Coordinates of N, CA and C in Angstrom, one line a residue:
Chain A
X1 N -6.3 -7.4 13.5 CA -6.9 -6.2 11.9 C -8.2 -7.1 12.0
X2 N -9.1 -6.4 11.9 CA -10.2 -7.0 10.9 C -9.8 -7.5 9.6
X3 N -10.7 -8.8 8.8 CA -10.5 -8.9 7.9 C -11.5 -9.1 6.7
X4 N -10.7 -8.8 6.0 CA -11.8 -8.4 4.2 C -11.8 -9.5 3.6
X5 N -13.0 -9.8 2.4 CA -12.7 -11.3 1.5 C -13.6 -10.1 0.2
X6 N -12.2 -10.1 -0.6 CA -12.5 -9.6 -2.2 C -12.7 -11.3 -3.3
X7 N -13.4 -10.9 -4.3 CA -13.2 -11.7 -5.2 C -11.7 -11.7 -5.9
X8 N -11.7 -13.4 -6.3 CA -10.3 -13.2 -7.0 C -9.6 -12.1 -8.1
X9 N -11.3 -11.7 -8.7 CA -11.0 -11.3 -9.9 C -12.1 -10.9 -11.1
X10 N -12.1 -10.1 -11.2 CA -13.1 -9.2 -12.6 C -13.0 -8.8 -13.5
X11 N -14.0 -8.4 -14.5 CA -13.6 -8.4 -15.4 C -15.2 -7.3 -15.8
X12 N -14.5 -6.6 -16.9 CA -15.7 -5.2 -16.7 C -15.1 -5.1 -18.1
X13 N -16.4 -3.7 -19.3 CA -15.9 -3.5 -20.4 C -15.8 -1.7 -20.0
X14 N -15.1 -1.4 -20.8 CA -14.5 0.0 -21.0 C -15.5 0.7 -21.4
X15 N -15.8 1.8 -20.7 CA -16.7 3.1 -20.5 C -18.2 2.0 -19.4
X16 N -18.3 1.4 -19.2 CA -19.5 1.1 -18.3 C -19.0 0.9 -17.0
X17 N -19.9 1.5 -16.0 CA -19.4 0.8 -14.4 C -18.9 -0.2 -14.2
X18 N -18.0 -0.4 -12.7 CA -17.9 -1.4 -12.7 C -17.9 -1.2 -10.7
X19 N -18.5 -2.3 -10.2 CA -18.9 -2.8 -8.7 C -18.0 -3.6 -8.4
X20 N -17.0 -3.1 -7.4 CA -16.0 -4.1 -6.8 C -16.7 -4.4 -4.7
X21 N -17.3 -5.6 -4.7 CA -17.7 -5.6 -4.1 C -16.3 -6.0 -2.9
X22 N -16.3 -5.4 -1.8 CA -15.5 -6.1 -0.2 C -16.5 -6.9 0.7
X23 N -16.1 -7.3 1.6 CA -16.8 -7.9 3.0 C -16.0 -7.9 3.8
X24 N -17.1 -7.2 5.1 CA -16.0 -7.4 6.0 C -17.0 -7.5 7.4
X25 N -17.3 -8.4 7.6 CA -18.4 -8.7 8.8 C -17.7 -9.1 10.6
X26 N -16.6 -8.5 10.0 CA -16.4 -8.8 12.0 C -15.7 -7.1 11.4
X27 N -16.3 -6.0 11.0 CA -15.6 -4.9 11.6 C -16.1 -4.3 12.5
X28 N -15.3 -3.3 12.9 CA -15.5 -2.7 14.3 C -15.7 -0.7 14.0
X29 N -16.6 -0.4 15.5 CA -16.7 0.5 15.3 C -15.8 1.7 14.9
X30 N -14.4 1.3 15.5 CA -13.4 3.0 14.7 C -12.7 1.7 13.5
X31 N -13.4 1.3 12.7 CA -12.6 0.7 11.8 C -12.3 1.8 10.4
X32 N -12.0 2.3 10.1 CA -11.9 3.2 8.7 C -11.7 1.9 7.7
X33 N -12.5 2.1 6.4 CA -12.4 1.6 4.7 C -11.7 2.1 4.0
X34 N -10.8 1.5 3.8 CA -10.2 2.4 2.4 C -9.7 1.2 1.1
X35 N -9.3 1.8 -0.2 CA -9.6 1.5 -0.9 C -8.0 2.0 -1.4
X36 N -6.9 1.2 -2.0 CA -6.1 1.2 -3.0 C -5.8 0.6 -3.9
X37 N -5.2 0.6 -5.2 CA -4.9 0.4 -6.8 C -3.9 0.3 -6.9
X38 N -3.5 -0.9 -7.6 CA -2.0 -1.4 -7.6 C -1.9 -1.4 -9.4
X39 N -1.9 -0.7 -10.1 CA -1.3 -0.8 -11.1 C -0.4 -1.1 -11.7
X40 N 0.0 -2.2 -12.6 CA 1.0 -3.2 -13.2 C 2.1 -2.2 -13.4
X41 N 3.7 -3.6 -12.5 CA 4.6 -3.1 -12.6 C 4.8 -1.2 -11.8
X42 N 3.5 -0.5 -10.9 CA 3.7 0.4 -10.3 C 3.3 0.5 -8.2
X43 N 4.1 1.5 -7.5 CA 3.1 0.9 -6.3 C 1.7 1.5 -6.2
X44 N 1.2 0.8 -5.0 CA -0.1 1.1 -4.9 C -0.6 2.4 -4.4
X45 N -1.5 3.2 -5.2 CA -2.1 4.6 -5.0 C -3.2 5.1 -4.2
X46 N -3.7 5.4 -3.4 CA -5.1 6.0 -2.4 C -5.9 5.5 -3.1
X47 N -7.4 5.3 -3.1 CA -7.9 5.7 -3.5 C -9.6 6.7 -2.6
X48 N -9.7 5.8 -2.2 CA -10.4 6.1 -1.1 C -10.9 6.0 -0.2
X49 N -11.4 6.3 1.2 CA -12.1 5.7 1.8 C -12.5 6.4 2.9
X50 N -13.3 6.0 3.8 CA -14.8 6.2 5.0 C -14.7 5.5 5.5
X51 N -15.5 5.6 6.7 CA -16.1 5.8 8.0 C -17.6 4.9 7.6
X52 N -18.6 5.7 8.0 CA -20.2 5.2 7.3 C -20.3 6.8 6.7
X53 N -20.3 6.9 6.3 CA -21.2 7.5 4.8 C -20.6 7.4 3.9
X54 N -21.8 7.5 3.0 CA -21.3 7.2 1.2 C -20.6 8.4 0.6
X55 N -18.6 7.9 0.6 CA -18.1 9.0 -0.6 C -17.8 9.6 -1.9
X56 N -17.3 10.1 -2.2 CA -17.5 10.1 -3.7 C -16.5 11.4 -3.6
X57 N -15.0 11.2 -4.4 CA -13.8 11.8 -4.9 C -14.2 11.5 -6.3
X58 N -12.6 12.2 -7.3 CA -12.6 12.4 -8.7 C -12.1 10.9 -8.9
X59 N -11.3 9.8 -8.2 CA -12.0 8.4 -8.9 C -12.3 7.7 -8.8
X60 N -13.5 8.3 -7.7 CA -14.5 6.7 -7.7 C -15.5 7.4 -6.7
X61 N -16.2 6.6 -6.5 CA -17.6 6.4 -5.0 C -17.4 5.2 -4.4
X62 N -17.3 5.6 -2.9 CA -17.3 4.1 -2.2 C -19.0 4.2 -1.3
X63 N -19.3 3.1 -1.6 CA -21.3 2.9 -1.1 C -20.8 1.8 0.1
X64 N -21.0 2.5 1.8 CA -20.7 2.2 2.4 C -22.5 1.3 3.2
X65 N -22.6 -0.1 3.5 CA -23.4 -0.3 3.9 C -23.6 -0.1 5.4
X66 N -25.1 -0.2 5.5 CA -26.0 0.6 6.6 C -25.1 -0.2 7.9
X67 N -24.8 -1.8 8.1 CA -24.6 -2.4 9.2 C -23.4 -2.2 9.1
X68 N -22.4 -2.0 7.6 CA -20.9 -1.4 7.6 C -20.2 -2.9 7.7
X69 N -21.7 -3.9 7.4 CA -20.2 -5.2 7.5 C -19.8 -5.3 5.8
X70 N -20.1 -4.5 4.6 CA -19.8 -5.1 3.3 C -19.6 -2.9 3.3
X71 N -19.3 -3.4 1.8 CA -19.0 -1.6 1.1 C -19.0 -2.4 0.0
X72 N -18.4 -0.9 -1.3 CA -18.7 -1.1 -2.8 C -17.7 -0.1 -3.0
X73 N -16.9 -0.8 -4.0 CA -16.4 0.9 -4.7 C -16.8 0.4 -5.9
X74 N -17.4 2.1 -6.2 CA -17.7 2.5 -7.6 C -16.8 2.9 -8.8
X75 N -16.4 2.3 -9.6 CA -15.9 3.1 -10.5 C -17.5 3.4 -11.6
X76 N -17.4 5.1 -11.8 CA -18.1 5.0 -12.7 C -18.7 4.7 -14.4
X77 N -17.4 4.7 -14.9 CA -16.9 5.3 -16.4 C -15.4 4.1 -16.3
X78 N -15.1 2.8 -16.7 CA -14.1 2.4 -16.6 C -14.0 2.6 -17.8
X79 N -12.0 2.9 -17.5 CA -11.2 2.6 -19.0 C -9.9 2.0 -18.7
X80 N -9.0 1.9 -19.5 CA -8.3 0.9 -19.6 C -7.2 1.4 -18.9
X81 N -7.7 2.1 -18.2 CA -6.2 2.5 -17.6 C -6.6 1.8 -15.8
X82 N -7.6 1.4 -15.7 CA -8.1 1.4 -14.4 C -8.3 0.1 -13.7
X83 N -7.3 -1.2 -14.7 CA -7.2 -2.3 -14.9 C -6.4 -2.5 -14.2
X84 N -6.4 -3.3 -12.9 CA -5.3 -2.9 -11.9 C -6.3 -4.2 -10.8
X85 N -5.4 -4.4 -9.2 CA -5.4 -5.0 -8.5 C -5.7 -3.8 -7.4
X86 N -7.5 -4.2 -7.4 CA -8.1 -3.8 -5.9 C -7.8 -3.7 -4.7
X87 N -7.9 -3.4 -3.6 CA -7.4 -4.1 -2.4 C -8.2 -2.9 -1.5
X88 N -9.1 -3.6 -0.1 CA -9.6 -3.2 0.1 C -9.6 -3.8 1.8
X89 N -8.7 -2.1 2.3 CA -8.6 -2.3 3.4 C -9.0 -1.9 5.0
X90 N -8.9 -1.9 6.2 CA -9.8 -2.0 7.3 C -8.2 -1.6 7.9
X91 N -9.0 -0.5 8.5 CA -7.4 0.1 9.6 C -8.0 1.2 10.7
X92 N -7.7 0.4 11.7 CA -8.2 1.3 12.7 C -7.9 2.6 13.2
X93 N -9.2 3.6 14.1 CA -8.4 5.0 14.6 C -7.6 4.5 15.3
X94 N -6.5 5.5 14.5 CA -5.4 5.5 15.8 C -3.9 4.8 15.4
X95 N -4.5 4.1 14.1 CA -3.1 2.5 13.7 C -2.7 3.2 12.7
X96 N -1.5 3.0 12.5 CA -0.7 3.7 11.2 C 0.0 2.6 9.9
X97 N -1.0 1.6 10.1 CA -0.1 0.6 8.8 C -1.5 -0.4 8.2
X98 N -1.1 -0.4 6.4 CA -1.8 -1.0 6.4 C -1.5 -2.1 6.3
X99 N -2.5 -3.5 6.5 CA -2.2 -5.0 6.0 C -3.0 -5.5 4.8
X100 N -1.8 -6.0 3.4 CA -2.9 -5.7 2.8 C -3.3 -7.5 2.7
X101 N -5.4 -7.3 1.8 CA -5.3 -8.5 1.1 C -4.7 -9.4 0.0
X102 N -5.2 -10.2 -0.9 CA -4.9 -10.9 -1.5 C -5.5 -9.6 -3.4
X103 N -6.5 -9.1 -2.5 CA -7.6 -8.0 -3.5 C -8.2 -8.2 -4.7
X104 N -8.9 -7.8 -5.7 CA -9.4 -7.9 -7.0 C -8.4 -7.9 -8.2
X105 N -8.3 -8.9 -9.1 CA -7.5 -8.3 -10.2 C -8.7 -7.7 -10.9
X106 N -9.1 -6.7 -11.9 CA -9.6 -6.1 -12.4 C -9.4 -5.8 -13.5
X107 N -9.9 -6.7 -14.8 CA -9.4 -6.7 -16.3 C -11.1 -5.5 -17.1
X108 N -10.0 -5.1 -17.9 CA -11.3 -4.3 -18.3 C -10.8 -4.7 -19.7
X109 N -12.1 -4.7 -20.9 CA -12.1 -5.3 -22.1 C -12.1 -4.2 -23.1
X110 N -11.5 -3.7 -24.2 CA -12.3 -2.8 -25.0 C -13.2 -2.9 -25.6
Chain B
X1 N 6.7 18.5 -8.3 CA 5.6 17.6 -7.3 C 6.0 17.0 -6.2
X2 N 5.9 17.6 -5.0 CA 5.7 16.2 -4.4 C 5.7 15.2 -4.2
X3 N 6.8 14.3 -3.8 CA 6.4 12.7 -3.9 C 7.4 11.7 -3.5
X4 N 7.5 10.8 -3.8 CA 8.2 9.5 -3.1 C 9.1 9.0 -3.9
X5 N 10.2 9.0 -3.8 CA 11.6 8.5 -4.8 C 11.9 7.8 -4.6
X6 N 12.1 6.6 -4.9 CA 13.0 5.7 -4.6 C 14.2 5.0 -5.7
X7 N 15.4 4.9 -5.2 CA 16.4 4.5 -5.6 C 17.4 3.5 -5.3
X8 N 17.7 2.5 -6.7 CA 17.6 2.6 -7.8 C 15.9 2.2 -8.1
X9 N 15.9 2.3 -9.2 CA 14.4 1.1 -9.3 C 15.0 -0.4 -9.3
X10 N 16.0 -0.6 -9.4 CA 16.2 -1.8 -10.1 C 17.7 -2.1 -9.5
X11 N 17.8 -3.5 -8.7 CA 19.4 -3.5 -8.0 C 18.9 -5.3 -8.1
X12 N 20.2 -5.2 -8.8 CA 20.9 -6.8 -8.4 C 22.8 -7.0 -7.4
X13 N 22.0 -7.7 -6.3 CA 22.7 -8.2 -5.2 C 23.4 -9.3 -5.8
X14 N 24.9 -9.7 -5.2 CA 24.6 -11.1 -5.1 C 24.8 -12.1 -3.3
X15 N 24.1 -13.2 -3.7 CA 23.7 -14.0 -2.5 C 24.8 -13.4 -1.6
X16 N 24.0 -12.7 -0.3 CA 25.0 -13.0 1.3 C 26.1 -11.1 1.1
X17 N 25.9 -10.4 0.4 CA 25.9 -9.4 -0.1 C 25.4 -8.5 0.3
X18 N 25.3 -7.3 1.3 CA 24.8 -6.7 2.0 C 24.4 -5.1 0.6
X19 N 22.8 -5.0 0.9 CA 22.4 -4.2 -0.1 C 21.7 -3.0 0.6
X20 N 21.5 -2.1 0.0 CA 20.6 -1.0 1.1 C 20.2 -0.1 -0.4
X21 N 18.8 -0.2 0.0 CA 17.9 0.2 -0.7 C 17.0 1.4 -0.1
X22 N 17.1 3.2 -0.8 CA 17.2 4.3 -0.2 C 15.7 4.8 -1.0
X23 N 14.9 5.6 0.1 CA 13.8 6.3 0.1 C 13.9 7.4 0.1
X24 N 13.2 8.5 -0.3 CA 13.2 10.6 0.0 C 12.1 10.4 -0.3
X25 N 11.7 11.5 0.0 CA 9.8 12.1 -0.3 C 11.0 13.8 0.1
X26 N 9.0 14.3 -0.7 CA 9.6 16.0 -0.7 C 7.9 16.3 0.1
X27 N 7.3 15.1 0.9 CA 6.2 15.6 1.3 C 6.0 16.2 2.3
X28 N 7.3 15.9 3.3 CA 7.2 16.2 4.8 C 6.0 15.5 5.5
X29 N 6.0 14.3 5.1 CA 5.3 13.0 5.8 C 5.8 12.9 7.4
X30 N 4.9 12.4 8.2 CA 5.4 11.4 9.5 C 6.0 10.6 9.7
X31 N 5.1 9.6 9.1 CA 5.7 8.0 9.2 C 5.7 7.8 7.2
X32 N 7.0 6.9 7.7 CA 8.1 5.9 6.2 C 7.6 5.0 6.5
X33 N 7.7 3.7 5.6 CA 6.8 2.0 5.7 C 8.0 1.9 4.7
X34 N 7.7 0.3 4.4 CA 9.3 -0.4 3.7 C 8.2 -1.4 4.0
X35 N 7.9 -1.8 2.4 CA 7.1 -3.2 2.1 C 7.4 -3.9 0.8
X36 N 7.6 -5.3 1.4 CA 8.2 -6.3 0.2 C 7.1 -6.7 -0.4
X37 N 7.3 -7.0 -1.4 CA 6.0 -8.0 -2.4 C 6.8 -8.5 -3.1
X38 N 6.8 -9.9 -2.9 CA 6.7 -10.4 -3.7 C 6.0 -10.8 -5.1
X39 N 6.8 -11.5 -6.2 CA 5.6 -12.2 -7.1 C 4.9 -12.7 -7.1
X40 N 3.0 -12.2 -7.7 CA 2.6 -12.6 -7.1 C 1.2 -12.1 -5.9
X41 N 2.2 -11.7 -5.1 CA 1.3 -11.5 -4.0 C 1.2 -9.9 -3.0
X42 N 0.5 -10.0 -2.8 CA 0.4 -8.5 -2.1 C 1.5 -7.9 -1.0
X43 N 1.7 -7.1 -0.7 CA 3.2 -6.3 -0.4 C 2.5 -6.3 1.0
X44 N 3.7 -6.7 1.6 CA 3.7 -7.2 3.2 C 4.9 -5.7 4.1
X45 N 3.9 -5.3 4.9 CA 4.6 -4.1 5.6 C 5.7 -5.3 6.6
X46 N 6.7 -4.7 6.1 CA 8.6 -5.1 7.0 C 9.0 -4.3 8.6
X47 N 8.5 -2.7 8.2 CA 8.5 -2.3 9.7 C 7.9 -0.4 8.6
X48 N 8.1 0.8 10.3 CA 7.9 1.6 9.8 C 8.4 2.6 10.9
X49 N 8.7 3.8 10.6 CA 9.1 4.8 11.0 C 8.1 6.1 11.6
X50 N 7.3 6.3 12.7 CA 7.0 7.3 13.1 C 7.7 8.6 14.3
X51 N 7.7 9.2 13.1 CA 8.9 10.2 13.6 C 10.1 9.6 13.1
X52 N 10.8 9.3 14.4 CA 11.9 8.8 14.5 C 11.7 7.5 15.5
X53 N 10.8 7.3 15.7 CA 10.3 6.1 16.6 C 10.3 5.2 15.0
X54 N 10.7 3.4 15.7 CA 10.8 2.5 14.9 C 9.6 1.2 15.1
X55 N 9.6 1.0 13.6 CA 8.3 -0.3 14.7 C 8.4 -1.3 13.6
X56 N 9.1 -2.4 14.2 CA 9.3 -4.0 13.5 C 8.2 -4.3 13.4
X57 N 7.5 -5.1 12.4 CA 6.7 -6.2 13.0 C 7.3 -7.6 13.4
X58 N 6.1 -8.5 13.8 CA 7.1 -9.5 14.4 C 7.5 -10.6 14.1
X59 N 6.7 -10.5 12.2 CA 7.4 -11.6 11.2 C 8.6 -11.4 10.3
X60 N 9.1 -9.8 10.7 CA 10.1 -9.4 9.6 C 11.8 -10.3 10.2
X61 N 12.2 -10.9 9.4 CA 13.7 -11.3 9.7 C 14.2 -10.0 9.9
X62 N 15.3 -10.5 11.0 CA 16.8 -9.6 11.5 C 17.4 -9.4 10.7
X63 N 17.8 -9.9 9.4 CA 18.4 -9.7 8.2 C 17.7 -8.3 7.3
X64 N 16.4 -7.9 8.1 CA 16.6 -7.0 7.1 C 16.5 -5.5 8.3
X65 N 16.7 -4.1 8.3 CA 16.9 -3.5 9.2 C 16.9 -2.0 8.5
X66 N 16.5 -1.2 9.4 CA 16.5 0.2 8.6 C 16.6 1.0 9.5
X67 N 16.6 2.8 8.2 CA 17.5 2.9 9.2 C 16.3 5.2 9.0
X68 N 16.7 5.5 9.4 CA 16.0 6.7 9.2 C 16.3 8.6 9.4
X69 N 17.7 8.9 8.9 CA 18.0 9.8 9.5 C 17.8 11.6 9.7
X70 N 16.2 11.6 8.9 CA 16.1 12.9 9.1 C 14.4 12.6 8.4
X71 N 14.0 13.3 8.6 CA 11.7 13.1 8.3 C 12.1 12.7 6.4
X72 N 12.8 13.8 5.6 CA 13.6 13.3 4.0 C 13.3 12.0 3.5
X73 N 14.9 10.6 4.3 CA 14.8 9.9 3.8 C 14.8 8.2 5.1
X74 N 14.9 7.2 4.3 CA 14.5 6.3 5.2 C 15.4 5.0 4.6
X75 N 16.8 4.3 4.5 CA 17.0 3.4 4.2 C 16.4 2.0 4.5
X76 N 16.0 0.9 3.2 CA 16.5 -0.9 4.1 C 17.8 -1.2 3.8
X77 N 18.4 -1.8 4.7 CA 19.3 -2.8 5.0 C 19.2 -4.5 4.9
X78 N 19.4 -5.1 4.0 CA 19.4 -6.1 4.0 C 21.0 -6.6 4.1
X79 N 21.3 -7.1 5.6 CA 22.5 -7.4 6.2 C 23.0 -8.4 4.6
X80 N 22.0 -10.3 4.5 CA 22.5 -10.7 3.8 C 21.9 -11.0 2.4
X81 N 21.1 -11.0 1.9 CA 20.1 -10.7 1.1 C 20.6 -12.8 0.9
X82 N 18.8 -12.9 0.4 CA 19.2 -14.5 -0.1 C 18.4 -14.9 -1.2
X83 N 18.3 -15.8 -1.2 CA 17.3 -16.0 -3.1 C 16.2 -16.1 -2.8
X84 N 15.7 -15.7 -2.0 CA 14.3 -15.6 -1.8 C 13.6 -14.2 -1.1
X85 N 15.1 -13.6 -0.8 CA 14.5 -12.1 -0.6 C 14.6 -10.9 -1.5
X86 N 14.5 -12.3 -3.1 CA 14.4 -11.4 -4.8 C 12.5 -11.2 -4.0
X87 N 12.8 -9.6 -4.9 CA 10.9 -8.7 -4.9 C 11.0 -7.6 -4.7
X88 N 9.8 -6.7 -4.8 CA 10.2 -5.4 -5.2 C 9.3 -4.8 -3.6
X89 N 10.4 -3.4 -3.5 CA 10.7 -2.9 -2.6 C 10.2 -2.2 -1.9
X90 N 9.0 -1.8 -1.2 CA 8.2 -0.7 -1.4 C 8.0 0.5 -0.8
X91 N 8.4 1.4 -0.7 CA 8.7 2.8 0.0 C 7.5 3.8 -0.1
X92 N 6.5 3.8 1.2 CA 5.7 4.6 1.6 C 5.4 5.6 2.3
X93 N 4.8 6.9 2.2 CA 4.5 8.1 3.9 C 3.3 7.9 3.9
X94 N 3.5 8.6 5.0 CA 2.0 9.2 5.3 C 2.2 10.0 6.3
X95 N 0.8 10.6 6.0 CA 0.9 12.1 7.3 C 0.2 11.6 8.5
X96 N 0.4 11.0 9.3 CA -0.6 10.8 10.5 C -0.9 11.6 11.6
X97 N -2.0 12.3 12.5 CA -2.2 13.3 13.1 C -3.7 12.4 13.9
X98 N -3.1 12.9 15.1 CA -5.2 12.8 15.4 C -4.7 11.0 15.3
X99 N -6.4 10.6 15.5 CA -6.6 9.1 15.0 C -6.7 9.2 13.8
X100 N -7.0 9.7 12.8 CA -7.3 9.0 11.6 C -5.8 8.8 11.0
X101 N -6.1 7.6 10.5 CA -5.0 7.3 9.9 C -4.4 7.6 8.8
X102 N -3.8 8.7 8.5 CA -4.3 9.0 6.9 C -3.3 8.1 6.0
X103 N -3.4 8.2 4.3 CA -3.6 8.0 2.9 C -2.3 7.5 3.2
X104 N -1.9 6.3 2.3 CA -0.3 6.6 2.0 C 0.0 6.5 0.8
X105 N 1.1 7.1 0.4 CA 1.6 7.5 -0.6 C 3.0 6.5 -1.2
X106 N 2.5 6.3 -2.2 CA 3.9 5.1 -2.1 C 5.2 5.7 -3.1
X107 N 5.9 5.5 -3.3 CA 7.0 5.6 -4.4 C 6.8 4.1 -5.4
X108 N 7.4 4.0 -6.3 CA 7.6 3.5 -7.6 C 8.0 2.0 -7.1
X109 N 9.5 1.7 -6.3 CA 9.5 0.7 -5.8 C 11.0 0.1 -6.5
X110 N 11.7 -0.5 -5.9 CA 12.9 -0.8 -6.4 C 13.0 -2.8 -6.0
X111 N 12.8 -2.9 -7.4 CA 12.7 -4.7 -7.9 C 14.0 -5.0 -8.0
X112 N 14.5 -6.1 -6.7 CA 16.2 -6.4 -6.3 C 16.1 -7.8 -6.8
X113 N 17.1 -8.3 -7.2 CA 17.7 -8.8 -7.9 C 18.7 -9.7 -7.0
X114 N 18.3 -11.2 -6.9 CA 19.5 -11.9 -6.1 C 19.7 -13.2 -6.9
X115 N 21.5 -12.6 -7.1 CA 22.3 -14.1 -7.5 C 22.7 -14.9 -7.0

């Protein structure tokens, strides 16, 4: 599985945008980019995914670099409830399993 | 609401005493997963079922086994728990079809303590 690299931690303020980076320089053409997050004392939850184009949903936006070697998860207006560990995971087309890296621990200041 | 349910939420067992954790889902998903998450670490996949096909990860200890009697239920059996098996155990499901790896839906987890 191709590897992802994320900062160990990030900090932001409530009601401000947050940009969470992920590097995946060895990504292959059939790898999907998935983001999950894990709130304290809960199981992980799906956030968003993309293949080549930028994606938006009710939770976040995903910006994918043109060469696909990096991506950024964007929380447009962070709330305290967004404090979590965010995982960027590559999943090959046809694969069924997630391989979690260490993720980014996001702290939101009031 | 459709969901992934894990029982119990907290389980205490004794060293060496077999324990079973259960997971049920109302999503009718064809794939079910078991993850182990130790303190301050990321979840680690133990095994998964694609329908009735069992897929074990290469580094999952033999001490861990699983059963999936039907689409809705999946069990994790730890035959002889050691102190190092204390962890949060997460069950997840996904609907996989064609080549797209579907989103996974996780339960709240069962926290296992071994005394």
